[in-house]
PDB file of C-alpha atoms in Angstrom:
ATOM      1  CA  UNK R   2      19.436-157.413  28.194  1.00  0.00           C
ATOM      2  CA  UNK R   3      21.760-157.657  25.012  1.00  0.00           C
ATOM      3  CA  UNK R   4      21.890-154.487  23.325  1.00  0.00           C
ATOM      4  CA  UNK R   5      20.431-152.306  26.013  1.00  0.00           C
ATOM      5  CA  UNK R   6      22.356-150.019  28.981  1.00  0.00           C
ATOM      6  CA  UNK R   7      20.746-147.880  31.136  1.00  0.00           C
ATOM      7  CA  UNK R   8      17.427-148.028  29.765  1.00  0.00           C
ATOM      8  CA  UNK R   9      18.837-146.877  26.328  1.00  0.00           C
ATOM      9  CA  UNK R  10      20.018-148.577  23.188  1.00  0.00           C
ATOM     10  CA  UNK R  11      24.643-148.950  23.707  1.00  0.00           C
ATOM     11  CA  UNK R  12      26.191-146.743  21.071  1.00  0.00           C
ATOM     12  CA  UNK R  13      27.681-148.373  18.743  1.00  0.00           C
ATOM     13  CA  UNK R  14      25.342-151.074  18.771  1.00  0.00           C
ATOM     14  CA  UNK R  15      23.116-152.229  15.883  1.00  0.00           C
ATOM     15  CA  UNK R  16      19.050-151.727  16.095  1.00  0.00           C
ATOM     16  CA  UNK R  17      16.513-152.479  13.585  1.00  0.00           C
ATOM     17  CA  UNK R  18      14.454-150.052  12.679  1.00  0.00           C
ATOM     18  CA  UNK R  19      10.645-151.606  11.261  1.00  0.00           C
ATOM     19  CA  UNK R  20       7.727-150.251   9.857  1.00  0.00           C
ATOM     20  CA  UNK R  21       4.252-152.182   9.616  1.00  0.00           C
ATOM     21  CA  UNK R  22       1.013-152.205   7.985  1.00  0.00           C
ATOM     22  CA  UNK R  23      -1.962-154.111   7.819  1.00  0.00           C
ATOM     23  CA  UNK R  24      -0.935-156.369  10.566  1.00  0.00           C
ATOM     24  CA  UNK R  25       2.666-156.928   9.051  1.00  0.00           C
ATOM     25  CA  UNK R  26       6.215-155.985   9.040  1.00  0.00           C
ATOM     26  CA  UNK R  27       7.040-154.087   5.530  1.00  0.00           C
ATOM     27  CA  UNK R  28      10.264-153.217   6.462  1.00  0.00           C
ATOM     28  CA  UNK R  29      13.211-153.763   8.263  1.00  0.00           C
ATOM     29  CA  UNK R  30      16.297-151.562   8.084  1.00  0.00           C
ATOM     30  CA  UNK R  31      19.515-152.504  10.456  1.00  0.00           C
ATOM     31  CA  UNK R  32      21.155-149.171  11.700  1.00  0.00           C
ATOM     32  CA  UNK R  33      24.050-148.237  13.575  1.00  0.00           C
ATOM     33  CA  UNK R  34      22.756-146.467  17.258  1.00  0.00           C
ATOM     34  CA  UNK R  35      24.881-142.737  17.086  1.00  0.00           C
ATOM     35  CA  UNK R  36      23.419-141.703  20.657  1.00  0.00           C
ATOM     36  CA  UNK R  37      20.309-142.932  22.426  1.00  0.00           C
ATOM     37  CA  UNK R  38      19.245-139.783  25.123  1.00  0.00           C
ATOM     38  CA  UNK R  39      16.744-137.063  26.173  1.00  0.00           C
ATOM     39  CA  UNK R  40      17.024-135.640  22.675  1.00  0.00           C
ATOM     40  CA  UNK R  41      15.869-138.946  21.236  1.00  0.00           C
ATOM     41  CA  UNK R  42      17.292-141.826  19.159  1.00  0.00           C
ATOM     42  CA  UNK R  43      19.648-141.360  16.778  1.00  0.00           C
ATOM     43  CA  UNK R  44      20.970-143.489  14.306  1.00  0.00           C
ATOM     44  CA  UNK R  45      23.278-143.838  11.385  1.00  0.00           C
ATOM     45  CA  UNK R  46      22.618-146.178   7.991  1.00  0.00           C
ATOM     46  CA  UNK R  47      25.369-145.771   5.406  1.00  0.00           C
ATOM     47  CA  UNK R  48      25.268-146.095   1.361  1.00  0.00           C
ATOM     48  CA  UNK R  49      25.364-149.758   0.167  1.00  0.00           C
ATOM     49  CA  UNK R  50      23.305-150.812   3.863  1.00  0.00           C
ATOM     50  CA  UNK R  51      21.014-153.691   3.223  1.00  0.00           C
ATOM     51  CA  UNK R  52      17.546-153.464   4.295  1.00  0.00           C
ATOM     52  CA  UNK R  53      14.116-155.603   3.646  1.00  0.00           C
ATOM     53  CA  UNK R  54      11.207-153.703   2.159  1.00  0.00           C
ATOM     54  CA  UNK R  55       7.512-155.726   1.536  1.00  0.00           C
ATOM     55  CA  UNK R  56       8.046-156.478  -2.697  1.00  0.00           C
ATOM     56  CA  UNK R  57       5.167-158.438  -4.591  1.00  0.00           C
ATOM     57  CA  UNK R  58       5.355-161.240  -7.293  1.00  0.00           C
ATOM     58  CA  UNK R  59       5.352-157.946 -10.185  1.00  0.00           C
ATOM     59  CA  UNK R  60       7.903-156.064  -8.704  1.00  0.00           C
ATOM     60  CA  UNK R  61       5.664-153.522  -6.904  1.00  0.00           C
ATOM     61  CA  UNK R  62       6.411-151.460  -3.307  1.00  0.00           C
ATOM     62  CA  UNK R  63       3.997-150.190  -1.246  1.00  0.00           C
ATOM     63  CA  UNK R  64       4.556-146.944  -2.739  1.00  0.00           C
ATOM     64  CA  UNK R  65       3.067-148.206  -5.827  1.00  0.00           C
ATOM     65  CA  UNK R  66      -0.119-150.209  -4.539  1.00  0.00           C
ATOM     66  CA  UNK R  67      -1.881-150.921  -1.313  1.00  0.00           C
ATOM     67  CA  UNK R  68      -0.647-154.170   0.095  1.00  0.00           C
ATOM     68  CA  UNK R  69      -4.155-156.176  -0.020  1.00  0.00           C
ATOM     69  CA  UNK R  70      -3.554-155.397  -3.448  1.00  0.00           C
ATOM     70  CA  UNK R  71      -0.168-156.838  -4.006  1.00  0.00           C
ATOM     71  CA  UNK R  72      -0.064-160.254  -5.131  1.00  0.00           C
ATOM     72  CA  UNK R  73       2.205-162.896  -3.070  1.00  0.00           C
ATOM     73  CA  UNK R  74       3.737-159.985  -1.136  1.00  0.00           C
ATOM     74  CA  UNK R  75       7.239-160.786   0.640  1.00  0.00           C
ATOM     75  CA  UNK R  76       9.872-158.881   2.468  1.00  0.00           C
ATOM     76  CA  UNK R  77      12.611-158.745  -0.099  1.00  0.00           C
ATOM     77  CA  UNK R  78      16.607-157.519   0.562  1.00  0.00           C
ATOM     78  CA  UNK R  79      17.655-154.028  -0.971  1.00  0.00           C
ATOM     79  CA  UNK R  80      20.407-151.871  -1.121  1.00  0.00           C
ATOM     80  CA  UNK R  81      20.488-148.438   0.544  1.00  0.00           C
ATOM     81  CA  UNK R  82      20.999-145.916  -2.432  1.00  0.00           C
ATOM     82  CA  UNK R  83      21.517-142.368  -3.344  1.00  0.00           C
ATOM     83  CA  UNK R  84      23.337-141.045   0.043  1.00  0.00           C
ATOM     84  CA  UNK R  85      24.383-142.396   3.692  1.00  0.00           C
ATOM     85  CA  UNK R  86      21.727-140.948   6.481  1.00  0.00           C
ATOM     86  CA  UNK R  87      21.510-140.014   9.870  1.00  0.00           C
ATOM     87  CA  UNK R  88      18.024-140.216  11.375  1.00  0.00           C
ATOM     88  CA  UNK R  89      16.966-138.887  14.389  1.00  0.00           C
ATOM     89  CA  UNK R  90      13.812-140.225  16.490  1.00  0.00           C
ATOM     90  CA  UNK R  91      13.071-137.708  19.203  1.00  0.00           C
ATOM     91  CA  UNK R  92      10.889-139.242  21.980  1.00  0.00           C
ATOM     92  CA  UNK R  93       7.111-140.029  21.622  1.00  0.00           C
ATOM     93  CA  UNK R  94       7.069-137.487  18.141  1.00  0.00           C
ATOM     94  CA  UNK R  95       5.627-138.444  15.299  1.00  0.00           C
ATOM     95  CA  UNK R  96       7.982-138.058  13.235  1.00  0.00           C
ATOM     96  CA  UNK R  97      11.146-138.935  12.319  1.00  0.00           C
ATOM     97  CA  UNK R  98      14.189-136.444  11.042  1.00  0.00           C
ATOM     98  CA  UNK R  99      16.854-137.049   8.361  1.00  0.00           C
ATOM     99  CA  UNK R 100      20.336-135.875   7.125  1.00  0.00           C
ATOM    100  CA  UNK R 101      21.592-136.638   3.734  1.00  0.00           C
ATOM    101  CA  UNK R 102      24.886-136.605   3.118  1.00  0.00           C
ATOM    102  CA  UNK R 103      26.928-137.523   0.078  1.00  0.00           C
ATOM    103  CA  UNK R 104      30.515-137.990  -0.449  1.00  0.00           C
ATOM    104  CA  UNK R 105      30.529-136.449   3.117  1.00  0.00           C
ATOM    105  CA  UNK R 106      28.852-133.471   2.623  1.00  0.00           C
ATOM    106  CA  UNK R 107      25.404-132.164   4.424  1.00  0.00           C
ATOM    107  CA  UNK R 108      22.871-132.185   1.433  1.00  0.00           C
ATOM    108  CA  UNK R 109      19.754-131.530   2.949  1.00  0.00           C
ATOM    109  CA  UNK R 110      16.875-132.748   5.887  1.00  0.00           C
ATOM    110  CA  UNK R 111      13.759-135.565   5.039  1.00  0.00           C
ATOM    111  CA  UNK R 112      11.297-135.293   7.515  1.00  0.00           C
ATOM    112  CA  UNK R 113       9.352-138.574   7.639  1.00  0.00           C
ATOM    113  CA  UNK R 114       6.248-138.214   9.058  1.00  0.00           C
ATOM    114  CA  UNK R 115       5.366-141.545  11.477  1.00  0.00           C
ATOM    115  CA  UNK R 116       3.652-142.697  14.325  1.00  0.00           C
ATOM    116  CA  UNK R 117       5.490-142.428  17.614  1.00  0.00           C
ATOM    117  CA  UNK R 118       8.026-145.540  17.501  1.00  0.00           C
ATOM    118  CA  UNK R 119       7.616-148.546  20.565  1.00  0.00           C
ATOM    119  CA  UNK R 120      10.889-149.797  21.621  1.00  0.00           C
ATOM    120  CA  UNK R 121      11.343-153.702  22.096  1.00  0.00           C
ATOM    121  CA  UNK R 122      14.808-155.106  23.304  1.00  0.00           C
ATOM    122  CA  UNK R 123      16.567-155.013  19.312  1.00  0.00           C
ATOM    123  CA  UNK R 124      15.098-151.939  17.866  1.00  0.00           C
ATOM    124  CA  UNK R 125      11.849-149.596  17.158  1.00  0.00           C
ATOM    125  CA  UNK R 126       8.669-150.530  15.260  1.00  0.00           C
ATOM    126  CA  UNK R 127       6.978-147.671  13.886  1.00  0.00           C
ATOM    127  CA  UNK R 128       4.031-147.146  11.375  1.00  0.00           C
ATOM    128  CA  UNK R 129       4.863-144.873   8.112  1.00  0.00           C
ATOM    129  CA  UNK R 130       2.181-142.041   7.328  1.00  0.00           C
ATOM    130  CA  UNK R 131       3.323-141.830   3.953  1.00  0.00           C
ATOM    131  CA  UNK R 132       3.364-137.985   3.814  1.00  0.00           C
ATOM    132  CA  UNK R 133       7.069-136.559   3.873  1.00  0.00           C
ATOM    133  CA  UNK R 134       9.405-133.428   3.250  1.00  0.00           C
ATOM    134  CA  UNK R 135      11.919-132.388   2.157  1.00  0.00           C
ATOM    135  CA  UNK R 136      14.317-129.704   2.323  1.00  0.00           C
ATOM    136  CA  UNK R 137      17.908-128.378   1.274  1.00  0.00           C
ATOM    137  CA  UNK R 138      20.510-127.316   2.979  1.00  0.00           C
ATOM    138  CA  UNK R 139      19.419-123.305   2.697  1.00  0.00           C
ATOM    139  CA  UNK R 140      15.711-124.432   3.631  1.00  0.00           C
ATOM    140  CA  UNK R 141      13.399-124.393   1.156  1.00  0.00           C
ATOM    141  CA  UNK R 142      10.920-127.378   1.884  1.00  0.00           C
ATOM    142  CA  UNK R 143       8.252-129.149  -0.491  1.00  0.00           C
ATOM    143  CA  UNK R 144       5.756-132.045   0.140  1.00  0.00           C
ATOM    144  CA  UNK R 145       6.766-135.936  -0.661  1.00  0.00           C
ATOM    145  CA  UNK R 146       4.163-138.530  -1.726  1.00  0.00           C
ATOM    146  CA  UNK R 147       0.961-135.993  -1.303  1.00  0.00           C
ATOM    147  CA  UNK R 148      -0.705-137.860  -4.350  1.00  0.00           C
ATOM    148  CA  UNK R 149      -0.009-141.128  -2.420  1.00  0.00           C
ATOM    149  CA  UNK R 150      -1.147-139.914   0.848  1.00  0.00           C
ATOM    150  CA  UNK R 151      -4.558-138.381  -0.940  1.00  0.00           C
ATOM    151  CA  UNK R 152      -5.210-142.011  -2.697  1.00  0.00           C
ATOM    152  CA  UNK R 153      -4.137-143.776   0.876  1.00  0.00           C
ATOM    153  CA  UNK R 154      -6.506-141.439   2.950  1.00  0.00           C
ATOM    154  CA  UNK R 155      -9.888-143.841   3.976  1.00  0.00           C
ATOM    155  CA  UNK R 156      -7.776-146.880   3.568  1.00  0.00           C
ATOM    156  CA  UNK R 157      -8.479-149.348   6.130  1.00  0.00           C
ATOM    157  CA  UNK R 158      -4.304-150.516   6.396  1.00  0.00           C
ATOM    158  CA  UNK R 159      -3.767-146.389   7.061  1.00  0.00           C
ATOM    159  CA  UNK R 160      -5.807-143.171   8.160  1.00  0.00           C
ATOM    160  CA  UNK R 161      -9.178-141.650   7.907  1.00  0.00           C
ATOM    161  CA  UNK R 162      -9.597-138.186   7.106  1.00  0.00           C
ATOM    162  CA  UNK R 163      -9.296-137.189  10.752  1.00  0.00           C
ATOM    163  CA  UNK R 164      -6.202-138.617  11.045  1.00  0.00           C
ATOM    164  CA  UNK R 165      -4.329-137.043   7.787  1.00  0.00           C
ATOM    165  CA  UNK R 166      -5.761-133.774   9.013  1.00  0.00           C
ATOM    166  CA  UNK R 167      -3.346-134.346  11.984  1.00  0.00           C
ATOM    167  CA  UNK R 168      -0.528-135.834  10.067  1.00  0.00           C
ATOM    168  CA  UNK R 169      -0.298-133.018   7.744  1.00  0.00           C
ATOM    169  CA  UNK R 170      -0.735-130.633  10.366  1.00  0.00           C
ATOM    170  CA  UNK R 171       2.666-131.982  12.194  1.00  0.00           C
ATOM    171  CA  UNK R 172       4.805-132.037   9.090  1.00  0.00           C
ATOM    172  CA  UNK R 173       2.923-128.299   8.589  1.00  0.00           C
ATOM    173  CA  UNK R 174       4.792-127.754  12.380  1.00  0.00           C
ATOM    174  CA  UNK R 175       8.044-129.128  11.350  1.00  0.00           C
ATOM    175  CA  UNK R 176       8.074-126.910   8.179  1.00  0.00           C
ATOM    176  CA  UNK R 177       7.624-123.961  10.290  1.00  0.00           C
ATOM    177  CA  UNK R 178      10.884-125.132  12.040  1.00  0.00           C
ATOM    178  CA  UNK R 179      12.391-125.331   8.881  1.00  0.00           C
ATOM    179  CA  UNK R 180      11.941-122.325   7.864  1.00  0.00           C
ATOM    180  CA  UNK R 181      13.123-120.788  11.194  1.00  0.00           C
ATOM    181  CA  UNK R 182      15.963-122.738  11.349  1.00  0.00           C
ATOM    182  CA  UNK R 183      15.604-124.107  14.535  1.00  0.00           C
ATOM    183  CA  UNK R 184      16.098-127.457  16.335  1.00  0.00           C
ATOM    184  CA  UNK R 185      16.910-129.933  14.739  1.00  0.00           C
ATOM    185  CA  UNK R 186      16.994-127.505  11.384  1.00  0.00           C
ATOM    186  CA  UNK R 187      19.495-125.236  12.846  1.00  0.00           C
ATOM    187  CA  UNK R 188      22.661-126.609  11.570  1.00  0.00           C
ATOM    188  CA  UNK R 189      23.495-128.994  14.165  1.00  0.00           C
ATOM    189  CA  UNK R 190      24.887-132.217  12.832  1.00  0.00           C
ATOM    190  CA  UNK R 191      25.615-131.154   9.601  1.00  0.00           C
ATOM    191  CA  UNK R 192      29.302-131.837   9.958  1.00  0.00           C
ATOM    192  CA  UNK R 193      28.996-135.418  11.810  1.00  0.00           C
ATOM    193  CA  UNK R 194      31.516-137.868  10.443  1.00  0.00           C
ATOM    194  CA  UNK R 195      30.532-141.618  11.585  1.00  0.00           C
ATOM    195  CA  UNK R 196      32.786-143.740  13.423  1.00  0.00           C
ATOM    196  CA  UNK R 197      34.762-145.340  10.425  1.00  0.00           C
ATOM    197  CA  UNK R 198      34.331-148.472  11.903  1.00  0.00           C
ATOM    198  CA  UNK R 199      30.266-148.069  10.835  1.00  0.00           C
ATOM    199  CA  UNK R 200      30.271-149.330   7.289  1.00  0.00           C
ATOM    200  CA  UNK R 201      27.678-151.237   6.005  1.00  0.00           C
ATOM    201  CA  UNK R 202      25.130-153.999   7.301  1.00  0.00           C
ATOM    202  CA  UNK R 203      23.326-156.424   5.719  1.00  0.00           C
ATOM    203  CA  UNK R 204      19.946-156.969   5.257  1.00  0.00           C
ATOM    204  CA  UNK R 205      18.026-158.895   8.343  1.00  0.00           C
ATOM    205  CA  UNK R 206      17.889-162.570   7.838  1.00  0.00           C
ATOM    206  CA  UNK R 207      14.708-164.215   7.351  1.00  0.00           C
TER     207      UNK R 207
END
């Protein structure tokens, strides 16, 4: 199968990575595959990457309104801003981890907290759970989005209360990591330098 070796994504190779919601894609984001083993899947997506993120007929994201309330809704092409990123997807968590880095340098971890991705033969489909962190490079952590999350909690396109009682309780785990500074927050991969041959991609076609 194109794309695939031994069970695992080929480094080097390009995946998509896809979030949905309410029964459809919201976002697709092409990234280059960095490893693909027992630690999990990791990937690289460089300033200036193209990606396709679920845009209404006012200009509106999903961060700003629910998507049954979007009018004429459509996957629309961006550009990646604000620093290049490596993401790591360990195995069957639900979560996802980042490193920003700009101009080169390490400038802190986003921990985006997700349900556990499915693989299919070009990439991994996930479902966002709006609630994030972040934290810089000396480890001091704060909550993303937890307005959104609040106003998104009871939704039928996202979580009932039970539910965001166990989402915030894993990025409440991975903040204990944080703070500990162990795996993945222990320093590892704060010096990677990309293949130079992994520049930018454009946004899927559709």
């Amino acid at each position: 199968m194109k794309g695939l070796r031994n069970l695992g994504f080929e480094v080097g190779g390009i995946v998509t990575r896809r979030y949905s919601r309410g029964g459809r894609c919201t976002f697709e984001q092409p990234l280059w595959v960095v490893t693909d083993d027992a630690a999990g899947l990791l990937l690289w997506h460089p300033l200036g990457g193209g990606y396709l993120r679920m845009t209404d007929a006012d200009g509106r994201t999903l961060h700003d309104v629910t998507l049954d309330r979007m009018r004429d809704p459509v996957l629309a092409p961006a550009a990646w801003t604000g620093a290049d990123v490596l993401i790591l997807m360990p195995p069957g968590a639900a979560h996802s981890v980042w490193w920003f880095f700009r101009d080169g340098v390490f400038d802190g971890w986003y921990v985006n907290l997700e349900a556990p991705c499915t693989r299919r033969p070009d990439g991994v489909d996930t479902v966002d759970h709006v609630l994030d962190i972040v934290a810089t490079p000396d480890r001091a952590w704060r909550w993303k989005d937890e307005d959104e999350f609040a106003e998104r909690t009871g939704h039928p396109h996202y979580y009932d209360a039970r539910a965001a009682v166990a989402i915030r309780a894993e990025g409440e785990r991975l903040a204990d990591l944080i703070e500990a500074g162990v795996p993945p927050f222990d320093g590892r991969l704060t010096d990677f330098c990309p293949d130079p041959r992994w520049g930018p991609l454009d946004a899927p076609e559709r």
